[in-house]
mmCIF file of C-alpha atoms in Angstrom:
data_model
loop_
_atom_site.group_PDB
_atom_site.id
_atom_site.type_symbol
_atom_site.label_atom_id
_atom_site.label_comp_id
_atom_site.label_asym_id
_atom_site.label_seq_id
_atom_site.Cartn_x
_atom_site.Cartn_y
_atom_site.Cartn_z
ATOM 1 C CA MET A 1 -11.083 -120.292 90.941
ATOM 2 C CA ALA A 2 -7.361 -121.035 91.081
ATOM 3 C CA HIS A 3 -5.334 -119.964 88.057
ATOM 4 C CA ASN A 4 -3.798 -122.716 85.963
ATOM 5 C CA PRO A 5 0.021 -122.150 85.939
ATOM 6 C CA ARG A 6 0.289 -123.687 82.485
ATOM 7 C CA TYR A 7 -2.383 -121.281 81.180
ATOM 8 C CA ILE A 8 -0.608 -118.285 82.722
ATOM 9 C CA ARG A 9 2.731 -119.276 81.135
ATOM 10 C CA ARG A 10 0.982 -119.579 77.760
ATOM 11 C CA LEU A 11 -0.487 -116.103 78.124
ATOM 12 C CA LEU A 12 2.938 -114.656 79.005
ATOM 13 C CA LEU A 13 4.511 -116.374 75.986
ATOM 14 C CA VAL A 14 1.813 -115.023 73.678
ATOM 15 C CA ALA A 15 2.283 -111.505 75.101
ATOM 16 C CA ALA A 16 6.083 -111.730 74.711
ATOM 17 C CA ALA A 17 5.737 -112.989 71.160
ATOM 18 C CA GLY A 18 3.373 -110.114 70.347
ATOM 19 C CA ALA A 19 5.767 -107.569 71.811
ATOM 20 C CA PHE A 20 8.662 -109.076 69.836
ATOM 21 C CA ILE A 21 6.677 -108.953 66.588
ATOM 22 C CA TYR A 22 5.651 -105.325 67.267
ATOM 23 C CA ILE A 23 9.250 -104.268 67.913
ATOM 24 C CA GLN A 24 10.446 -106.008 64.758
ATOM 25 C CA VAL A 25 7.738 -104.323 62.667
ATOM 26 C CA ARG A 26 8.678 -100.914 64.090
ATOM 27 C CA LEU A 27 12.360 -101.576 63.450
ATOM 28 C CA PHE A 28 11.656 -102.660 59.889
ATOM 29 C CA SER A 29 9.479 -99.600 59.350
ATOM 30 C CA THR A 30 12.159 -97.270 60.733
ATOM 31 C CA GLN A 31 14.934 -98.922 58.721
ATOM 32 C CA SER A 32 12.813 -98.801 55.567
ATOM 33 C CA HIS A 33 12.096 -95.114 56.160
ATOM 34 C CA ASP A 34 15.803 -94.339 56.724
ATOM 35 C CA ALA A 35 16.761 -96.423 53.693
ATOM 36 C CA GLY A 36 14.202 -94.539 51.641
ATOM 37 C CA ARG A 37 15.579 -91.193 52.792
ATOM 38 C CA LEU A 38 19.110 -92.369 51.993
ATOM 39 C CA ALA A 39 18.025 -93.556 48.560
ATOM 40 C CA LEU A 40 16.401 -90.201 47.871
ATOM 41 C CA ALA A 41 19.552 -88.403 48.995
ATOM 42 C CA GLU A 42 21.737 -90.578 46.814
ATOM 43 C CA ALA A 43 19.401 -89.874 43.907
ATOM 44 C CA GLY A 44 20.320 -86.195 44.141
ATOM 45 C CA GLN A 45 17.345 -84.875 46.112
ATOM 46 C CA PRO A 46 17.654 -81.354 47.538
ATOM 47 C CA ASN A 47 18.273 -82.547 51.124
ATOM 48 C CA LEU A 48 21.907 -83.151 50.164
ATOM 49 C CA PRO A 49 24.060 -80.034 50.708
ATOM 50 C CA VAL A 50 25.336 -78.302 47.591
ATOM 51 C CA ALA A 51 28.670 -77.623 49.271
ATOM 52 C CA ALA A 52 30.253 -77.160 52.656
ATOM 53 C CA VAL A 53 31.538 -73.605 53.123
ATOM 54 C CA VAL A 54 34.729 -73.259 55.130
ATOM 55 C CA ILE A 55 36.276 -70.024 56.380
ATOM 56 C CA MET A 56 40.027 -70.395 56.808
ATOM 57 C CA ALA A 57 41.147 -68.467 59.894
ATOM 58 C CA CYS A 58 44.251 -68.025 62.019
ATOM 59 C CA ASN A 59 44.836 -65.015 64.256
ATOM 60 C CA ARG A 60 42.554 -62.160 63.144
ATOM 61 C CA PRO A 61 39.356 -62.192 65.280
ATOM 62 C CA ASP A 62 38.171 -58.793 64.012
ATOM 63 C CA TYR A 63 38.551 -59.881 60.376
ATOM 64 C CA LEU A 64 36.815 -63.179 61.130
ATOM 65 C CA GLN A 65 33.815 -61.400 62.643
ATOM 66 C CA ARG A 66 33.435 -59.126 59.625
ATOM 67 C CA THR A 67 33.610 -62.118 57.285
ATOM 68 C CA VAL A 68 31.135 -64.234 59.246
ATOM 69 C CA GLU A 69 28.609 -61.411 59.535
ATOM 70 C CA SER A 70 28.766 -60.866 55.771
ATOM 71 C CA ILE A 71 28.212 -64.583 55.112
ATOM 72 C CA LEU A 72 25.394 -65.081 57.621
ATOM 73 C CA LYS A 73 23.488 -62.194 56.057
ATOM 74 C CA TYR A 74 22.860 -64.326 52.963
ATOM 75 C CA GLN A 75 23.421 -67.887 54.181
ATOM 76 C CA LYS A 76 20.474 -68.124 56.581
ATOM 77 C CA ALA A 77 17.998 -68.649 53.746
ATOM 78 C CA VAL A 78 20.048 -71.516 52.282
ATOM 79 C CA ALA A 79 21.608 -72.949 55.463
ATOM 80 C CA SER A 80 20.719 -76.560 54.656
ATOM 81 C CA LYS A 81 22.368 -76.300 51.238
ATOM 82 C CA PHE A 82 25.536 -74.611 52.475
ATOM 83 C CA PRO A 83 26.574 -75.717 55.993
ATOM 84 C CA LEU A 84 29.210 -73.403 57.478
ATOM 85 C CA PHE A 85 32.540 -74.279 59.038
ATOM 86 C CA ILE A 86 35.363 -72.239 60.523
ATOM 87 C CA SER A 87 38.760 -73.910 60.367
ATOM 88 C CA GLN A 88 41.326 -72.294 62.637
ATOM 89 C CA ASP A 89 45.032 -72.865 62.206
ATOM 90 C CA GLY A 90 46.778 -72.581 65.553
ATOM 91 C CA THR A 91 45.644 -71.769 69.071
ATOM 92 C CA ASN A 92 44.762 -68.060 69.084
ATOM 93 C CA GLY A 93 42.243 -67.833 71.923
ATOM 94 C CA GLU A 94 40.354 -64.801 70.621
ATOM 95 C CA VAL A 95 39.769 -66.437 67.251
ATOM 96 C CA LYS A 96 38.602 -69.679 68.860
ATOM 97 C CA ASN A 97 36.206 -67.883 71.211
ATOM 98 C CA LYS A 98 34.850 -65.806 68.348
ATOM 99 C CA ALA A 99 34.318 -68.913 66.204
ATOM 100 C CA LEU A 100 32.618 -70.817 69.038
ATOM 101 C CA SER A 101 30.241 -67.899 69.647
ATOM 102 C CA TYR A 102 28.378 -68.725 66.426
ATOM 103 C CA ALA A 103 26.012 -71.595 67.229
ATOM 104 C CA GLN A 104 25.142 -72.141 63.567
ATOM 105 C CA ILE A 105 28.781 -72.705 62.521
ATOM 106 C CA THR A 106 30.853 -75.840 63.106
ATOM 107 C CA PHE A 107 34.315 -75.117 64.492
ATOM 108 C CA MET A 108 37.406 -77.076 63.417
ATOM 109 C CA GLN A 109 40.897 -76.542 64.825
ATOM 110 C CA HIS A 110 44.176 -77.506 63.222
ATOM 111 C CA VAL A 111 47.145 -77.580 65.588
ATOM 112 C CA ASP A 112 50.454 -78.691 64.084
ATOM 113 C CA LEU A 113 53.211 -78.947 66.681
ATOM 114 C CA GLU A 114 55.838 -80.025 64.164
ATOM 115 C CA PRO A 115 58.507 -77.400 63.341
ATOM 116 C CA VAL A 116 58.298 -75.848 59.867
ATOM 117 C CA HIS A 117 61.224 -76.523 57.545
ATOM 118 C CA THR A 118 61.383 -74.162 54.567
ATOM 119 C CA GLU A 119 62.862 -75.142 51.228
ATOM 120 C CA SER A 120 65.091 -72.056 51.102
ATOM 121 C CA PRO A 121 66.622 -69.878 53.844
ATOM 122 C CA GLY A 122 64.664 -66.753 54.706
ATOM 123 C CA GLU A 123 61.327 -67.945 53.326
ATOM 124 C CA ASN A 124 58.148 -66.858 55.089
ATOM 125 C CA ILE A 125 57.012 -69.890 57.081
ATOM 126 C CA ALA A 126 53.422 -68.574 56.972
ATOM 127 C CA TYR A 127 53.030 -69.917 53.431
ATOM 128 C CA TYR A 128 54.024 -73.380 54.648
ATOM 129 C CA LYS A 129 51.562 -73.231 57.529
ATOM 130 C CA ILE A 130 48.780 -72.072 55.209
ATOM 131 C CA ALA A 131 49.357 -74.910 52.726
ATOM 132 C CA ASN A 132 49.382 -77.454 55.553
ATOM 133 C CA HIS A 133 46.187 -76.031 57.002
ATOM 134 C CA TYR A 134 44.409 -76.131 53.628
ATOM 135 C CA LYS A 135 45.276 -79.768 53.111
ATOM 136 C CA TRP A 136 44.088 -80.715 56.585
ATOM 137 C CA ALA A 137 40.797 -78.806 56.303
ATOM 138 C CA LEU A 138 39.943 -80.119 52.832
ATOM 139 C CA ASP A 139 40.815 -83.674 53.860
ATOM 140 C CA GLU A 140 38.467 -83.287 56.845
ATOM 141 C CA LEU A 141 35.530 -81.981 54.836
ATOM 142 C CA LEU A 142 35.826 -83.893 51.568
ATOM 143 C CA ILE A 143 37.266 -87.206 52.736
ATOM 144 C CA LYS A 144 36.365 -87.620 56.408
ATOM 145 C CA HIS A 145 32.940 -85.914 56.266
ATOM 146 C CA ASN A 146 32.326 -86.897 52.636
ATOM 147 C CA PHE A 147 30.938 -83.634 51.276
ATOM 148 C CA ARG A 148 30.555 -83.589 47.498
ATOM 149 C CA ARG A 149 31.951 -80.072 47.143
ATOM 150 C CA VAL A 150 33.602 -77.415 49.286
ATOM 151 C CA ILE A 151 33.685 -73.635 48.912
ATOM 152 C CA ILE A 152 36.834 -72.141 50.425
ATOM 153 C CA LEU A 153 36.777 -68.631 51.836
ATOM 154 C CA GLU A 154 39.350 -66.754 53.872
ATOM 155 C CA ASP A 155 38.815 -64.674 56.993
ATOM 156 C CA ASP A 156 39.139 -61.356 55.154
ATOM 157 C CA MET A 157 36.290 -61.593 52.659
ATOM 158 C CA GLU A 158 32.812 -60.204 52.224
ATOM 159 C CA ILE A 159 30.377 -61.895 49.855
ATOM 160 C CA ALA A 160 27.828 -60.641 47.329
ATOM 161 C CA PRO A 161 24.062 -61.128 47.822
ATOM 162 C CA ASP A 162 23.939 -63.765 45.041
ATOM 163 C CA PHE A 163 27.074 -65.607 46.215
ATOM 164 C CA PHE A 164 25.283 -68.842 47.121
ATOM 165 C CA ASP A 165 22.953 -68.839 44.101
ATOM 166 C CA TYR A 166 25.986 -68.338 41.871
ATOM 167 C CA PHE A 167 27.797 -71.347 43.306
ATOM 168 C CA GLU A 168 24.683 -73.536 43.236
ATOM 169 C CA ALA A 169 24.312 -72.872 39.514
ATOM 170 C CA ALA A 170 28.037 -73.369 38.936
ATOM 171 C CA ALA A 171 27.988 -76.708 40.768
ATOM 172 C CA LYS A 172 26.121 -78.223 37.835
ATOM 173 C CA LEU A 173 28.923 -77.146 35.498
ATOM 174 C CA LEU A 174 31.503 -78.841 37.711
ATOM 175 C CA ASP A 175 29.501 -82.069 37.653
ATOM 176 C CA THR A 176 28.907 -82.192 33.917
ATOM 177 C CA ASP A 177 32.068 -80.720 32.370
ATOM 178 C CA LYS A 178 35.276 -82.386 33.507
ATOM 179 C CA SER A 179 37.342 -79.787 31.663
ATOM 180 C CA ILE A 180 36.437 -77.372 34.480
ATOM 181 C CA MET A 181 38.699 -77.845 37.498
ATOM 182 C CA ALA A 182 37.157 -75.320 39.889
ATOM 183 C CA VAL A 183 34.792 -72.349 40.043
ATOM 184 C CA SER A 184 35.886 -69.024 41.517
ATOM 185 C CA SER A 185 33.964 -65.962 42.671
ATOM 186 C CA TRP A 186 36.915 -63.692 41.888
ATOM 187 C CA ASN A 187 38.148 -61.706 38.892
ATOM 188 C CA ASP A 188 41.679 -60.278 39.182
ATOM 189 C CA ASN A 189 40.638 -57.491 36.808
ATOM 190 C CA GLY A 190 37.353 -56.896 38.599
ATOM 191 C CA GLN A 191 38.050 -53.270 39.491
ATOM 192 C CA LYS A 192 35.096 -50.892 39.041
ATOM 193 C CA GLN A 193 36.471 -49.325 35.847
ATOM 194 C CA PHE A 194 36.938 -52.711 34.091
ATOM 195 C CA VAL A 195 33.577 -54.434 34.645
ATOM 196 C CA TYR A 196 30.000 -53.962 33.477
ATOM 197 C CA ASP A 197 27.889 -57.131 33.120
ATOM 198 C CA PRO A 198 27.046 -58.946 36.413
ATOM 199 C CA LYS A 199 25.754 -61.967 34.471
ATOM 200 C CA ALA A 200 28.926 -62.548 32.451
ATOM 201 C CA LEU A 201 31.053 -65.580 33.329
ATOM 202 C CA TYR A 202 34.261 -66.723 31.639
ATOM 203 C CA ARG A 203 36.569 -69.691 31.352
ATOM 204 C CA SER A 204 40.134 -68.971 32.393
ATOM 205 C CA ASP A 205 43.412 -70.887 32.216
ATOM 206 C CA PHE A 206 44.565 -68.996 35.327
ATOM 207 C CA PHE A 207 43.355 -70.090 38.768
ATOM 208 C CA PRO A 208 41.808 -67.013 40.466
ATOM 209 C CA GLY A 209 41.250 -68.413 43.975
ATOM 210 C CA LEU A 210 39.808 -65.994 46.579
ATOM 211 C CA GLY A 211 36.482 -67.729 47.120
ATOM 212 C CA TRP A 212 36.392 -70.935 45.070
ATOM 213 C CA MET A 213 34.677 -74.311 44.867
ATOM 214 C CA LEU A 214 36.036 -77.726 43.981
ATOM 215 C CA THR A 215 34.621 -81.247 44.002
ATOM 216 C CA LYS A 216 35.624 -84.246 46.067
ATOM 217 C CA SER A 217 36.853 -86.082 42.959
ATOM 218 C CA THR A 218 39.220 -83.235 42.108
ATOM 219 C CA TRP A 219 40.477 -83.099 45.693
ATOM 220 C CA MET A 220 41.162 -86.854 45.688
ATOM 221 C CA GLU A 221 43.496 -86.141 42.793
ATOM 222 C CA LEU A 222 45.197 -83.122 44.411
ATOM 223 C CA SER A 223 45.467 -84.202 48.045
ATOM 224 C CA PRO A 224 48.219 -86.844 47.708
ATOM 225 C CA LYS A 225 50.545 -84.407 45.920
ATOM 226 C CA TRP A 226 49.580 -81.181 47.732
ATOM 227 C CA PRO A 227 52.616 -78.867 48.008
ATOM 228 C CA LYS A 228 54.386 -77.818 51.216
ATOM 229 C CA ALA A 229 53.928 -74.116 50.427
ATOM 230 C CA TYR A 230 52.540 -71.637 47.864
ATOM 231 C CA TRP A 231 49.563 -73.889 47.156
ATOM 232 C CA ASP A 232 47.761 -71.344 44.931
ATOM 233 C CA ASP A 233 50.742 -70.918 42.598
ATOM 234 C CA TRP A 234 51.058 -74.703 42.513
ATOM 235 C CA VAL A 235 47.442 -75.098 41.330
ATOM 236 C CA ARG A 236 48.274 -72.686 38.491
ATOM 237 C CA LEU A 237 50.977 -74.970 37.119
ATOM 238 C CA LYS A 238 50.086 -76.573 33.780
ATOM 239 C CA GLU A 239 51.219 -79.952 35.059
ATOM 240 C CA VAL A 240 48.672 -79.676 37.895
ATOM 241 C CA HIS A 241 45.566 -78.391 36.115
ATOM 242 C CA GLY A 242 46.408 -80.430 33.037
ATOM 243 C CA GLY A 243 44.646 -78.286 30.452
ATOM 244 C CA ARG A 244 41.519 -77.821 32.566
ATOM 245 C CA GLN A 245 40.082 -74.363 33.063
ATOM 246 C CA PHE A 246 38.452 -72.356 35.837
ATOM 247 C CA ILE A 247 35.178 -70.431 35.797
ATOM 248 C CA ARG A 248 35.302 -66.829 36.995
ATOM 249 C CA PRO A 249 32.800 -63.962 36.908
ATOM 250 C CA GLU A 250 33.216 -60.568 35.315
ATOM 251 C CA VAL A 251 31.932 -58.894 38.488
ATOM 252 C CA CYS A 252 33.368 -60.355 41.693
ATOM 253 C CA ARG A 253 31.187 -62.217 44.193
ATOM 254 C CA THR A 254 33.788 -61.745 46.934
ATOM 255 C CA TYR A 255 35.549 -58.651 48.200
ATOM 256 C CA ASN A 256 38.947 -59.010 49.856
ATOM 257 C CA PHE A 257 39.450 -56.425 52.599
ATOM 258 C CA GLY A 258 42.624 -58.071 53.942
ATOM 259 C CA GLU A 259 45.046 -55.188 53.996
ATOM 260 C CA HIS A 260 47.011 -56.887 56.778
ATOM 261 C CA GLY A 261 47.986 -60.544 56.479
ATOM 262 C CA SER A 262 50.633 -63.000 55.320
ATOM 263 C CA SER A 263 51.044 -61.161 52.004
ATOM 264 C CA MET A 264 51.707 -57.906 53.912
ATOM 265 C CA GLY A 265 49.071 -55.959 51.962
ATOM 266 C CA GLN A 266 50.814 -56.553 48.635
ATOM 267 C CA PHE A 267 48.870 -54.851 45.787
ATOM 268 C CA PHE A 268 46.004 -53.936 48.153
ATOM 269 C CA ASP A 269 45.582 -50.249 47.308
ATOM 270 C CA GLN A 270 46.127 -50.672 43.571
ATOM 271 C CA TYR A 271 44.223 -53.886 42.831
ATOM 272 C CA LEU A 272 42.109 -55.086 45.767
ATOM 273 C CA LYS A 273 40.612 -51.956 47.260
ATOM 274 C CA PRO A 274 38.919 -50.804 43.976
ATOM 275 C CA ILE A 275 37.291 -54.211 43.315
ATOM 276 C CA LYS A 276 33.582 -54.029 42.450
ATOM 277 C CA LEU A 277 31.481 -56.404 44.590
ATOM 278 C CA ASN A 278 28.309 -57.413 42.792
ATOM 279 C CA ASP A 279 25.156 -55.764 44.126
ATOM 280 C CA ALA A 280 22.750 -56.697 41.305
ATOM 281 C CA HIS A 281 20.109 -59.392 41.771
ATOM 282 C CA ILE A 282 20.713 -62.243 39.325
ATOM 283 C CA ASP A 283 18.320 -65.202 39.070
ATOM 284 C CA TRP A 284 20.988 -67.815 38.435
ATOM 285 C CA ASN A 285 18.410 -70.614 38.303
ATOM 286 C CA SER A 286 17.054 -69.169 35.060
ATOM 287 C CA GLU A 287 20.437 -68.417 33.497
ATOM 288 C CA ASP A 288 21.624 -70.720 30.706
ATOM 289 C CA LEU A 289 25.298 -71.411 31.433
ATOM 290 C CA SER A 290 25.810 -73.892 28.599
ATOM 291 C CA TYR A 291 27.990 -71.325 26.827
ATOM 292 C CA LEU A 292 30.677 -72.091 29.414
ATOM 293 C CA THR A 293 30.953 -75.785 28.580
ATOM 294 C CA GLU A 294 33.917 -77.048 26.612
ATOM 295 C CA ALA A 295 31.790 -78.233 23.691
ATOM 296 C CA HIS A 296 30.193 -74.815 23.328
ATOM 297 C CA ASN A 297 33.558 -73.094 23.554
ATOM 298 C CA LEU A 298 34.621 -74.874 20.392
ATOM 299 C CA ASP A 299 32.249 -72.477 18.634
ATOM 300 C CA MET A 300 33.283 -69.290 20.411
ATOM 301 C CA ASP A 301 34.541 -66.348 18.415
ATOM 302 C CA VAL A 302 38.240 -65.461 18.383
ATOM 303 C CA ARG A 303 39.909 -62.089 17.969
ATOM 304 C CA ILE A 304 43.425 -61.899 16.518
ATOM 305 C CA GLN A 305 45.301 -58.625 16.577
ATOM 306 C CA TYR A 306 47.620 -57.665 13.704
ATOM 307 C CA ASN A 307 50.112 -54.808 13.838
ATOM 308 C CA ASP A 308 50.644 -53.840 10.187
ATOM 309 C CA GLN A 309 50.173 -55.082 6.620
ATOM 310 C CA GLY A 310 52.982 -57.598 6.794
ATOM 311 C CA ASP A 311 51.610 -59.000 10.048
ATOM 312 C CA PHE A 312 48.119 -59.228 8.541
ATOM 313 C CA GLU A 313 49.401 -61.063 5.466
ATOM 314 C CA ARG A 314 51.191 -63.609 7.653
ATOM 315 C CA VAL A 315 48.062 -64.335 9.701
ATOM 316 C CA ALA A 316 45.752 -64.363 6.661
ATOM 317 C CA ARG A 317 48.060 -66.815 4.923
ATOM 318 C CA GLN A 318 47.706 -69.276 7.799
ATOM 319 C CA PHE A 319 43.910 -69.269 7.446
ATOM 320 C CA GLY A 320 43.889 -69.093 3.649
ATOM 321 C CA VAL A 321 41.917 -65.849 3.346
ATOM 322 C CA PHE A 322 42.800 -62.951 0.998
ATOM 323 C CA GLU A 323 46.074 -61.282 1.923
ATOM 324 C CA GLU A 324 45.710 -58.372 -0.524
ATOM 325 C CA TRP A 325 45.380 -54.720 0.576
ATOM 326 C CA LYS A 326 44.240 -51.727 -1.506
ATOM 327 C CA ASP A 327 45.206 -48.261 -0.405
ATOM 328 C CA GLY A 328 45.868 -49.408 3.149
ATOM 329 C CA VAL A 329 42.659 -51.456 3.460
ATOM 330 C CA PRO A 330 42.515 -55.306 3.591
ATOM 331 C CA ARG A 331 39.905 -57.003 1.405
ATOM 332 C CA ALA A 332 36.478 -57.258 3.127
ATOM 333 C CA ALA A 333 37.638 -55.094 6.026
ATOM 334 C CA TYR A 334 35.527 -52.671 8.045
ATOM 335 C CA LYS A 335 37.641 -50.167 9.976
ATOM 336 C CA GLY A 336 40.509 -52.611 9.708
ATOM 337 C CA VAL A 337 38.485 -55.625 10.943
ATOM 338 C CA VAL A 338 38.194 -58.701 8.730
ATOM 339 C CA VAL A 339 35.624 -61.344 9.780
ATOM 340 C CA PHE A 340 35.220 -64.897 8.500
ATOM 341 C CA ARG A 341 33.996 -68.279 9.727
ATOM 342 C CA TYR A 342 36.474 -70.914 10.803
ATOM 343 C CA LYS A 343 36.168 -74.092 8.704
ATOM 344 C CA SER A 344 32.408 -73.702 8.120
ATOM 345 C CA SER A 345 31.718 -73.672 11.870
ATOM 346 C CA ARG A 346 29.794 -71.177 14.011
ATOM 347 C CA ARG A 347 33.085 -69.766 15.212
ATOM 348 C CA ARG A 348 34.018 -66.397 13.764
ATOM 349 C CA ILE A 349 37.592 -65.159 13.454
ATOM 350 C CA TYR A 350 38.100 -61.406 13.810
ATOM 351 C CA LEU A 351 41.384 -60.036 12.455
ATOM 352 C CA VAL A 352 41.664 -56.657 14.202
ATOM 353 C CA GLY A 353 43.979 -53.858 13.118
ATOM 354 C CA PRO A 354 46.149 -51.655 15.353
ATOM 355 C CA ASP A 355 43.753 -48.692 15.013
ATOM 356 C CA SER A 356 40.478 -50.615 14.758
ATOM 357 C CA LEU A 357 39.275 -50.133 18.321
ATOM 358 C CA ARG A 358 39.759 -46.374 18.141
ATOM 359 C CA GLN A 359 37.936 -46.190 14.800
ATOM 360 C CA LEU A 360 35.075 -48.239 16.231
ATOM 361 C CA GLY A 361 34.876 -45.994 19.286
ATOM 362 C CA VAL A 362 35.694 -48.823 21.690
#
């Protein structure tokens, strides 16, 4: 029987319509799935990275290798939360080849062909190059690639086993307390003889640097006015941090082994070499860090040192407590220490004498 051409055309049209409907359904399903994943990500689900981690490098391939190997030792378990980047300033071939040899790390290269003009004759142009590189790298990660936070490391650092857990816990502080400008893994007085408690964290008015995290919102504020040189000293200016503080640990989560670099090993033997790098396991997920928030700090205790009776009387007068002494002892004192609450709050004021610490055996 001969086929009816009109019937065949109808069959082809029905088949084409069916195929079109199937494709549209699949497209809608795929788009809905992607939209759902995006919505979950925007809702703060764990598939969003906590922070990008960038290693700032230039011309020290041996240092870079030591740093990367230290980081990879602990980053593998949390790779999705902390994607790694190496940002190289300049064209050193050994550094570039070393960086590209790590398949799990994204390589970025900053090449500035413009001549460096220093503000004063004889200045080290390295500090200008470093500041320029930092601005470029942070613009790339926080603005172009839209990460929420970035952790900045340098190519002469080793990290502690709990480095990433520490910063994940600290990220929540950055998000909730706008009086905190950045979180650092470094304590300038973190030498072995000055530290004890690996869980202790502090607010500081001084920017520590040397392994630190900031948010995109803070960078959007800093980027347009970023300095030409000495960026770390610039961040420490009161006009820049505007009364905000920085979080730093008692025991360092980074160790700086950079004896040779732009600072020419300044202070290395005295201050950097004896730094204690944390080796204790801390479950930061179970630690309550609310004591670091600004509201809580309104209730923190304060110690005020006095040098002699006249000095004590002057301080006591300001608070309105008893100024009187008897036989060299202030009223209510214990080994020269007078304690009272400040304006009926939880905050205690300790007035501490010149010999109190010795008497207390501290």
